[in-house]
Tab-separated table of C-alpha atoms and ligand atoms in Angstrom:
chain	number	residue	atom	x	y	z
A	17	MET	CA	28.911	51.351	-17.562
A	18	GLN	CA	25.220	52.006	-17.254
A	19	LEU	CA	23.465	49.991	-14.567
A	20	THR	CA	20.238	48.342	-15.320
A	21	PRO	CA	17.527	50.210	-13.375
A	22	HIS	CA	16.644	48.292	-10.291
A	23	LYS	CA	13.104	47.473	-9.431
A	24	ARG	CA	12.408	49.520	-6.342
A	25	SER	CA	10.006	48.800	-3.552
A	26	ALA	CA	7.009	51.039	-3.213
A	27	VAL	CA	8.163	52.514	0.071
A	28	TRP	CA	10.861	54.375	-1.606
A	29	GLU	CA	9.750	54.715	-5.076
A	30	SER	CA	9.511	58.437	-4.714
A	31	THR	CA	13.219	59.140	-4.286
A	32	GLU	CA	14.907	60.677	-7.155
A	33	ILE	CA	18.211	58.864	-8.177
A	34	PRO	CA	19.562	60.343	-11.374
A	35	SER	CA	19.164	57.595	-13.927
A	36	SER	CA	22.341	58.666	-15.617
A	37	MET	CA	24.648	57.875	-12.576
A	38	ASN	CA	27.340	55.390	-13.768
A	39	ASN	CA	29.296	52.806	-11.446
A	40	GLU	CA	32.039	55.329	-10.651
A	41	GLU	CA	29.584	58.046	-9.633
A	42	LEU	CA	27.645	55.509	-7.568
A	43	LYS	CA	30.837	54.256	-5.889
A	44	THR	CA	31.715	57.841	-5.023
A	45	GLU	CA	28.275	58.498	-3.570
A	46	ILE	CA	28.379	55.208	-1.675
A	47	ALA	CA	31.661	56.171	-0.058
A	48	ARG	CA	30.451	59.545	0.899
A	49	LEU	CA	27.255	58.163	2.470
A	50	LYS	CA	29.241	55.496	4.381
A	51	ARG	CA	31.508	58.177	5.914
A	52	GLU	CA	28.555	60.643	6.753
A	53	LYS	CA	26.493	57.942	8.194
A	54	ASN	CA	29.044	55.871	9.981
A	55	ALA	CA	27.850	52.842	7.803
A	56	ILE	CA	29.674	49.634	7.026
A	57	ILE	CA	28.918	47.478	4.061
A	58	LEU	CA	29.272	43.581	4.617
A	59	ALA	CA	29.218	41.539	1.320
A	60	HIS	CA	29.276	37.877	0.727
A	61	TYR	CA	31.855	36.431	-1.861
A	62	TYR	CA	28.937	35.534	-4.096
A	63	THR	CA	27.935	39.312	-4.804
A	64	LEU	CA	28.935	41.020	-8.038
A	65	PRO	CA	32.420	42.221	-8.305
A	66	GLU	CA	31.395	45.899	-8.110
A	67	VAL	CA	29.593	45.202	-4.830
A	68	GLN	CA	32.574	43.465	-3.361
A	69	GLU	CA	34.557	46.707	-4.288
A	70	VAL	CA	32.516	48.944	-2.319
A	71	ALA	CA	32.360	46.576	0.704
A	72	ASP	CA	34.350	47.150	3.906
A	73	PHE	CA	34.457	43.426	4.534
A	74	VAL	CA	33.920	40.604	2.109
A	75	GLY	CA	33.585	37.121	3.610
A	76	ASP	CA	31.739	33.770	3.911
A	77	SER	CA	28.823	33.504	6.204
A	78	LEU	CA	30.952	32.827	9.291
A	79	GLY	CA	33.250	35.582	8.664
A	80	LEU	CA	30.286	37.943	7.974
A	81	ALA	CA	28.511	36.752	11.347
A	82	ARG	CA	31.712	37.556	13.230
A	83	LYS	CA	31.978	41.006	11.555
A	84	ALA	CA	28.503	41.790	12.236
A	85	ALA	CA	28.804	40.950	15.930
A	86	GLU	CA	31.778	43.223	16.506
A	87	THR	CA	31.099	46.277	14.448
A	88	GLN	CA	30.626	49.690	15.839
A	89	ALA	CA	29.077	51.243	12.910
A	90	ASP	CA	25.566	52.875	13.385
A	91	ILE	CA	24.435	51.152	10.101
A	92	ILE	CA	25.253	47.621	8.598
A	93	LEU	CA	24.205	47.373	5.073
A	94	PHE	CA	24.186	43.869	4.352
A	95	ALA	CA	24.883	42.689	0.637
A	96	GLY	CA	24.123	39.038	0.907
A	97	VAL	CA	20.796	37.325	1.214
A	98	HIS	CA	17.952	37.650	3.930
A	99	PHE	CA	18.964	35.073	6.358
A	100	MET	CA	22.544	36.653	6.624
A	101	ALA	CA	21.151	40.061	7.332
A	102	GLU	CA	18.984	38.562	9.952
A	103	THR	CA	21.899	36.903	11.554
A	104	ALA	CA	23.699	40.419	11.579
A	105	LYS	CA	20.545	41.964	13.284
A	106	ILE	CA	20.434	39.083	15.833
A	107	LEU	CA	24.106	39.555	16.835
A	108	ASN	CA	24.063	43.406	16.937
A	109	PRO	CA	20.478	44.585	17.363
A	110	THR	CA	21.221	48.370	18.239
A	111	ARG	CA	22.560	48.826	14.640
A	112	LYS	CA	20.311	49.651	11.792
A	113	VAL	CA	20.553	46.746	9.283
A	114	LEU	CA	19.890	47.670	5.734
A	115	VAL	CA	18.979	45.218	3.028
A	116	PRO	CA	19.311	46.560	-0.480
A	117	ASP	CA	16.711	44.091	-1.959
A	118	MET	CA	14.219	42.388	0.666
A	119	SER	CA	13.368	39.775	-1.866
A	120	ALA	CA	16.961	38.327	-1.907
A	121	GLY	CA	16.035	35.079	-0.253
A	122	CYS	CA	17.626	31.567	-0.224
A	123	SER	CA	16.167	28.389	-1.729
A	124	LEU	CA	17.867	26.388	1.136
A	125	ALA	CA	16.553	28.609	3.935
A	126	ASN	CA	13.091	28.442	2.219
A	127	SER	CA	13.120	24.696	2.234
A	128	CYS	CA	12.596	24.562	5.981
A	129	LYS	CA	9.551	26.286	7.166
A	130	ALA	CA	9.573	26.984	11.005
A	131	GLU	CA	5.989	25.282	11.292
A	132	LYS	CA	7.263	22.105	9.531
A	133	LEU	CA	10.371	22.048	11.857
A	134	ALA	CA	8.103	22.296	14.972
A	135	GLU	CA	6.164	19.341	13.647
A	136	PHE	CA	9.206	17.267	12.985
A	137	LYS	CA	10.813	18.172	16.349
A	138	ALA	CA	7.574	16.897	18.143
A	139	LYS	CA	8.181	13.455	16.561
A	140	HIS	CA	11.613	13.386	17.714
A	141	PRO	CA	11.677	14.885	21.180
A	142	ASP	CA	14.865	13.147	22.245
A	143	HIS	CA	16.867	14.800	19.532
A	144	LYS	CA	18.891	18.040	19.493
A	145	VAL	CA	18.486	20.227	16.412
A	146	LEU	CA	21.429	21.491	14.663
A	147	ALA	CA	20.922	24.068	11.961
A	148	TYR	CA	23.136	25.108	9.095
A	149	VAL	CA	23.321	28.951	9.240
A	150	ASN	CA	21.527	29.115	5.958
A	151	CYS	CA	18.012	29.227	7.711
A	152	THR	CA	15.471	31.820	8.902
A	153	ALA	CA	15.521	33.310	12.297
A	154	ALA	CA	12.319	31.424	13.213
A	155	VAL	CA	14.154	28.265	12.388
A	156	LYS	CA	17.230	29.269	14.387
A	157	ALA	CA	14.955	30.039	17.485
A	158	GLN	CA	14.173	26.402	17.503
A	159	CYS	CA	17.581	25.047	17.312
A	160	ASP	CA	20.257	24.193	19.888
A	161	LEU	CA	23.234	25.081	17.731
A	162	ILE	CA	24.003	26.870	14.724
A	163	VAL	CA	26.850	25.554	12.200
A	164	THR	CA	28.263	27.006	9.077
A	165	SER	CA	30.008	25.166	6.369
A	166	GLY	CA	33.203	26.524	7.654
A	167	ASN	CA	32.875	25.043	11.271
A	168	ALA	CA	30.326	22.250	10.945
A	169	LEU	CA	32.793	19.227	11.356
A	170	LYS	CA	34.716	20.793	14.286
A	171	LEU	CA	31.692	21.670	16.071
A	172	VAL	CA	29.849	18.256	15.520
A	173	ASN	CA	32.928	16.436	16.719
A	174	GLN	CA	32.736	18.414	19.916
A	175	LEU	CA	29.186	16.953	20.598
A	176	PRO	CA	28.810	13.852	22.631
A	177	LYS	CA	28.987	10.754	20.473
A	178	ASP	CA	25.672	9.368	21.474
A	179	GLU	CA	23.770	12.663	21.023
A	180	LYS	CA	20.771	12.202	18.748
A	181	ILE	CA	20.637	14.959	16.123
A	182	ILE	CA	18.208	16.455	13.577
A	183	PHE	CA	20.258	18.337	11.009
A	184	VAL	CA	18.416	21.149	8.911
A	185	PRO	CA	18.009	22.388	6.283
A	186	ASP	CA	20.681	21.102	3.821
A	187	GLY	CA	20.488	17.349	3.089
A	188	ASN	CA	23.738	17.201	1.124
A	189	LEU	CA	25.781	18.989	3.821
A	190	GLY	CA	24.227	16.907	6.419
A	191	ASP	CA	25.079	13.830	4.563
A	192	TYR	CA	28.627	15.019	4.211
A	193	ILE	CA	29.016	15.664	8.006
A	194	ASN	CA	27.403	12.204	8.781
A	195	ARG	CA	30.000	10.640	6.491
A	196	MET	CA	32.957	12.500	7.937
A	197	THR	CA	32.044	12.289	11.616
A	198	GLY	CA	30.512	8.741	11.469
A	199	ARG	CA	27.320	10.222	12.982
A	200	GLU	CA	23.643	9.291	11.777
A	201	MET	CA	21.884	12.697	12.065
A	202	LEU	CA	18.341	12.774	10.776
A	203	LEU	CA	18.523	14.848	7.791
A	204	TRP	CA	16.013	17.512	6.602
A	205	ASP	CA	15.335	17.227	2.828
A	206	GLY	CA	16.428	20.773	1.774
A	207	ALA	CA	18.935	21.839	-0.961
A	208	CYS	CA	20.613	24.896	-2.476
A	209	CYS	CA	19.282	25.631	-5.965
A	210	VAL	CA	22.783	26.322	-7.056
A	211	HIS	CA	24.942	23.476	-5.524
A	212	ASP	CA	22.443	20.698	-5.813
A	213	HIS	CA	22.312	21.246	-9.558
A	214	TYR	CA	25.879	20.450	-10.283
A	215	GLU	CA	26.142	17.289	-12.411
A	216	VAL	CA	28.836	14.683	-12.398
A	217	GLU	CA	28.564	14.454	-16.257
A	218	ASP	CA	29.604	18.228	-16.572
A	219	LEU	CA	32.436	17.731	-13.973
A	220	GLU	CA	33.748	14.847	-16.091
A	221	LYS	CA	33.668	17.005	-19.196
A	222	ALA	CA	35.441	19.864	-17.308
A	223	LYS	CA	38.153	17.331	-16.081
A	224	ALA	CA	38.759	16.022	-19.507
A	225	GLU	CA	39.202	19.644	-20.903
A	226	HIS	CA	41.562	20.575	-17.992
A	227	PRO	CA	43.355	17.337	-17.084
A	228	ASN	CA	45.858	19.079	-14.706
A	229	ALA	CA	43.176	20.885	-12.916
A	230	ILE	CA	42.559	20.345	-9.044
A	231	VAL	CA	38.769	20.220	-8.341
A	232	VAL	CA	37.471	22.072	-5.300
A	233	ALA	CA	33.739	21.955	-4.292
A	234	HIS	CA	31.403	23.247	-1.650
A	235	PRO	CA	29.824	20.482	0.827
A	236	GLU	CA	26.466	21.778	-0.425
A	237	CYS	CA	26.961	19.806	-3.508
A	238	ARG	CA	25.525	16.264	-4.019
A	239	ARG	CA	27.456	13.267	-2.682
A	240	GLU	CA	28.048	11.583	-5.964
A	241	LEU	CA	29.739	14.875	-7.147
A	242	LEU	CA	31.695	15.323	-3.985
A	243	GLU	CA	33.069	11.719	-4.357
A	244	LYS	CA	34.696	12.990	-7.583
A	245	VAL	CA	36.633	16.107	-6.272
A	246	ASP	CA	39.849	16.567	-4.548
A	247	PHE	CA	39.018	19.147	-1.988
A	248	ILE	CA	35.791	19.872	-0.191
A	249	GLY	CA	35.362	22.991	1.903
A	250	SER	CA	33.438	26.091	2.764
A	251	THR	CA	33.934	29.198	0.635
A	252	ALA	CA	36.887	30.488	2.910
A	253	ALA	CA	38.305	26.981	2.932
A	254	MET	CA	38.508	26.833	-0.768
A	255	LEU	CA	40.128	30.127	-0.976
A	256	ASN	CA	42.700	29.136	1.521
A	257	PHE	CA	43.356	25.922	-0.138
A	258	ILE	CA	43.920	27.396	-3.699
A	259	GLY	CA	46.093	30.026	-2.128
A	260	GLU	CA	48.190	27.611	-0.476
A	261	SER	CA	48.401	24.947	-3.301
A	262	ASP	CA	51.232	24.689	-5.645
A	263	ALA	CA	48.869	23.548	-8.530
A	264	LYS	CA	48.174	26.176	-11.163
A	265	GLU	CA	44.765	25.132	-12.533
A	266	PHE	CA	41.529	24.571	-10.513
A	267	ILE	CA	37.892	23.741	-11.338
A	268	VAL	CA	35.880	25.454	-8.784
A	269	VAL	CA	32.464	23.866	-7.921
A	270	THR	CA	30.565	26.543	-6.224
A	271	GLU	CA	28.859	29.740	-6.900
A	272	SER	CA	30.859	31.828	-9.610
A	273	GLY	CA	31.034	34.914	-7.527
A	274	ILE	CA	33.906	33.448	-5.544
A	275	ILE	CA	36.051	33.540	-8.732
A	276	TYR	CA	36.468	37.368	-8.313
A	277	GLU	CA	38.201	37.112	-4.974
A	278	MET	CA	40.066	33.881	-5.940
A	279	GLN	CA	41.620	35.428	-8.993
A	280	LYS	CA	42.457	38.651	-7.156
A	281	ARG	CA	44.338	36.584	-4.561
A	282	ASN	CA	45.923	34.252	-7.201
A	283	PRO	CA	46.526	36.139	-10.384
A	284	ASP	CA	48.892	33.439	-11.710
A	285	LYS	CA	46.552	30.578	-11.353
A	286	LYS	CA	43.878	29.489	-13.847
A	287	LEU	CA	40.329	29.090	-12.389
A	288	TYR	CA	37.535	27.450	-14.238
A	289	THR	CA	33.903	27.487	-12.961
A	290	LEU	CA	31.693	24.385	-13.545
A	291	TYR	CA	28.727	25.098	-15.921
A	292	ASN	CA	25.452	23.075	-15.875
A	293	GLY	CA	25.516	22.297	-19.613
A	294	ALA	CA	25.803	25.855	-21.003
A	295	VAL	CA	24.562	27.521	-17.952
A	296	LYS	CA	26.667	29.239	-15.319
A	297	HIS	CA	25.696	28.615	-11.678
A	298	ASP	CA	24.862	31.855	-10.166
A	299	CYS	CA	22.671	32.506	-6.978
A	300	VAL	CA	20.028	34.847	-8.449
A	301	ASN	CA	19.357	36.108	-4.997
A	302	MET	CA	23.020	37.208	-4.210
A	303	LYS	CA	23.089	38.807	-7.495
A	304	LYS	CA	20.169	41.062	-6.527
A	305	ASN	CA	22.561	43.273	-4.677
A	306	ASN	CA	23.899	46.112	-7.007
A	307	LEU	CA	25.327	49.698	-6.673
A	308	LEU	CA	22.073	51.265	-7.464
A	309	ASN	CA	20.051	49.594	-4.614
A	310	ILE	CA	22.976	49.876	-2.178
A	311	TYR	CA	23.161	53.621	-2.877
A	312	ALA	CA	19.446	53.974	-2.590
A	313	ALA	CA	19.231	51.923	0.640
A	314	LEU	CA	22.043	54.076	2.212
A	315	LEU	CA	20.460	57.278	1.068
A	316	GLU	CA	17.108	56.453	2.416
A	317	GLU	CA	17.967	54.108	5.134
A	318	GLN	CA	15.519	51.709	3.743
A	319	PRO	CA	14.541	48.952	3.513
A	320	GLU	CA	15.437	48.148	7.096
A	321	LEU	CA	15.418	44.662	8.566
A	322	ILE	CA	13.121	44.817	11.698
A	323	MET	CA	12.976	41.799	13.995
A	324	ASP	CA	10.764	40.940	16.849
A	325	GLU	CA	12.782	41.111	20.014
A	326	GLU	CA	11.350	37.719	21.458
A	327	LEU	CA	12.463	35.972	18.297
A	328	ARG	CA	15.803	37.782	18.166
A	329	LYS	CA	16.631	36.496	21.830
A	330	LYS	CA	15.671	32.921	21.022
A	331	ALA	CA	17.660	32.938	17.801
A	332	LEU	CA	20.689	34.447	19.358
A	333	LEU	CA	21.297	31.505	21.786
A	334	PRO	CA	22.295	28.857	19.239
A	335	ILE	CA	24.408	31.418	17.272
A	336	GLN	CA	26.255	32.522	20.416
A	337	ARG	CA	27.030	28.642	21.255
A	338	MET	CA	28.419	28.489	17.698
A	339	LEU	CA	30.697	31.471	18.101
A	340	GLU	CA	31.854	30.288	21.540
A	341	LEU	CA	32.672	26.761	20.197
A	342	SER	CA	34.227	27.740	16.807
B	414	13P	P1	29.360	29.770	3.202
B	414	13P	O1	28.902	29.425	4.499
B	414	13P	O2	30.710	28.942	2.523
B	414	13P	O3	29.647	31.367	3.064
B	414	13P	O4	28.414	29.547	2.130
B	414	13P	C1	27.137	30.329	2.177
B	414	13P	C2	26.266	29.864	1.016
B	414	13P	O5	25.247	30.513	0.853
B	414	13P	C3	26.667	28.632	0.302
B	414	13P	O6	25.698	28.607	-0.800
B	415	SF4	FE1	21.180	29.949	-0.595
B	415	SF4	FE2	22.385	28.516	-2.414
B	415	SF4	FE3	22.294	31.235	-2.792
B	415	SF4	FE4	23.843	30.032	-0.873
B	415	SF4	S1	24.012	29.824	-3.112
B	415	SF4	S2	22.592	31.896	-0.704
B	415	SF4	S3	22.630	28.346	-0.250
B	415	SF4	S4	20.562	29.757	-2.703
């Protein structure tokens, strides 16, 4: 299969990659470069199947953060979105962190600007700040503790009951944590452009079409939708749940990239993704990672994620707290 040529940054426009290279050739070259350069590819479950196939580790954000922290590789190529690559750099600063496409951002991370958070904090000086890992390093640097969707409930339950908390940036996840823990955290008004757009009406239609299916959903979805599902959990939790369930059919309410790994682990189970009308829910930023830009990034060791050391040290503290507590 021929790849669509990737729009390349001006910095490395000059390098010649034969336009005729197909996926198999690119995979061979990527494997060679990984060996020669002692590089590791970390990929999120939402990336394209061919990207997951060349990765050394595929995981959710918590798993990827842990892997990034412990790797001895000289180069970490991060196939995910920008804040995830930042987390890798924060945790393992002596490694070169490559990002195949620097424009792969996250709507949720973008919804919480560091300056706005500083203003909000100033209005609530008696509050601790808890941040979902889907935020920028500049936001992490202002926080007391980071959580992921995989450990949020466990970590919040460990905090003193009377602790006043601001939760950023995901309003839906924050609302879910409040309901599950009985807290009244102040919630930032941010949302994921994928999960926030699932409609109850579409879910009802899917349930009518697949009456025996169990519904699993990511806690970034809106409350009215979460109230209609059978299981709520992070990417890894949904994978475990489906693997352990005796049911044979599932409606999966999260980014469709996860289906690749779910189906691989559960070849006998039927998995349905939820559409928004006729539109499939994909994270366009995750899908910016492809074999061509991964190959080019490994070849040229560009684009590299560079981070100010002061910022890195500040952002490290709340992530370290998370890793210790989770
Ligand atoms: P996980 O923490 O489950 O990997 O989710 C990350 C994410 O970006 C969800 O949209
Ligand atoms: Fe961000 Fe949503 Fe994409 Fe996850 S799916 S990376 S939260 S935009």
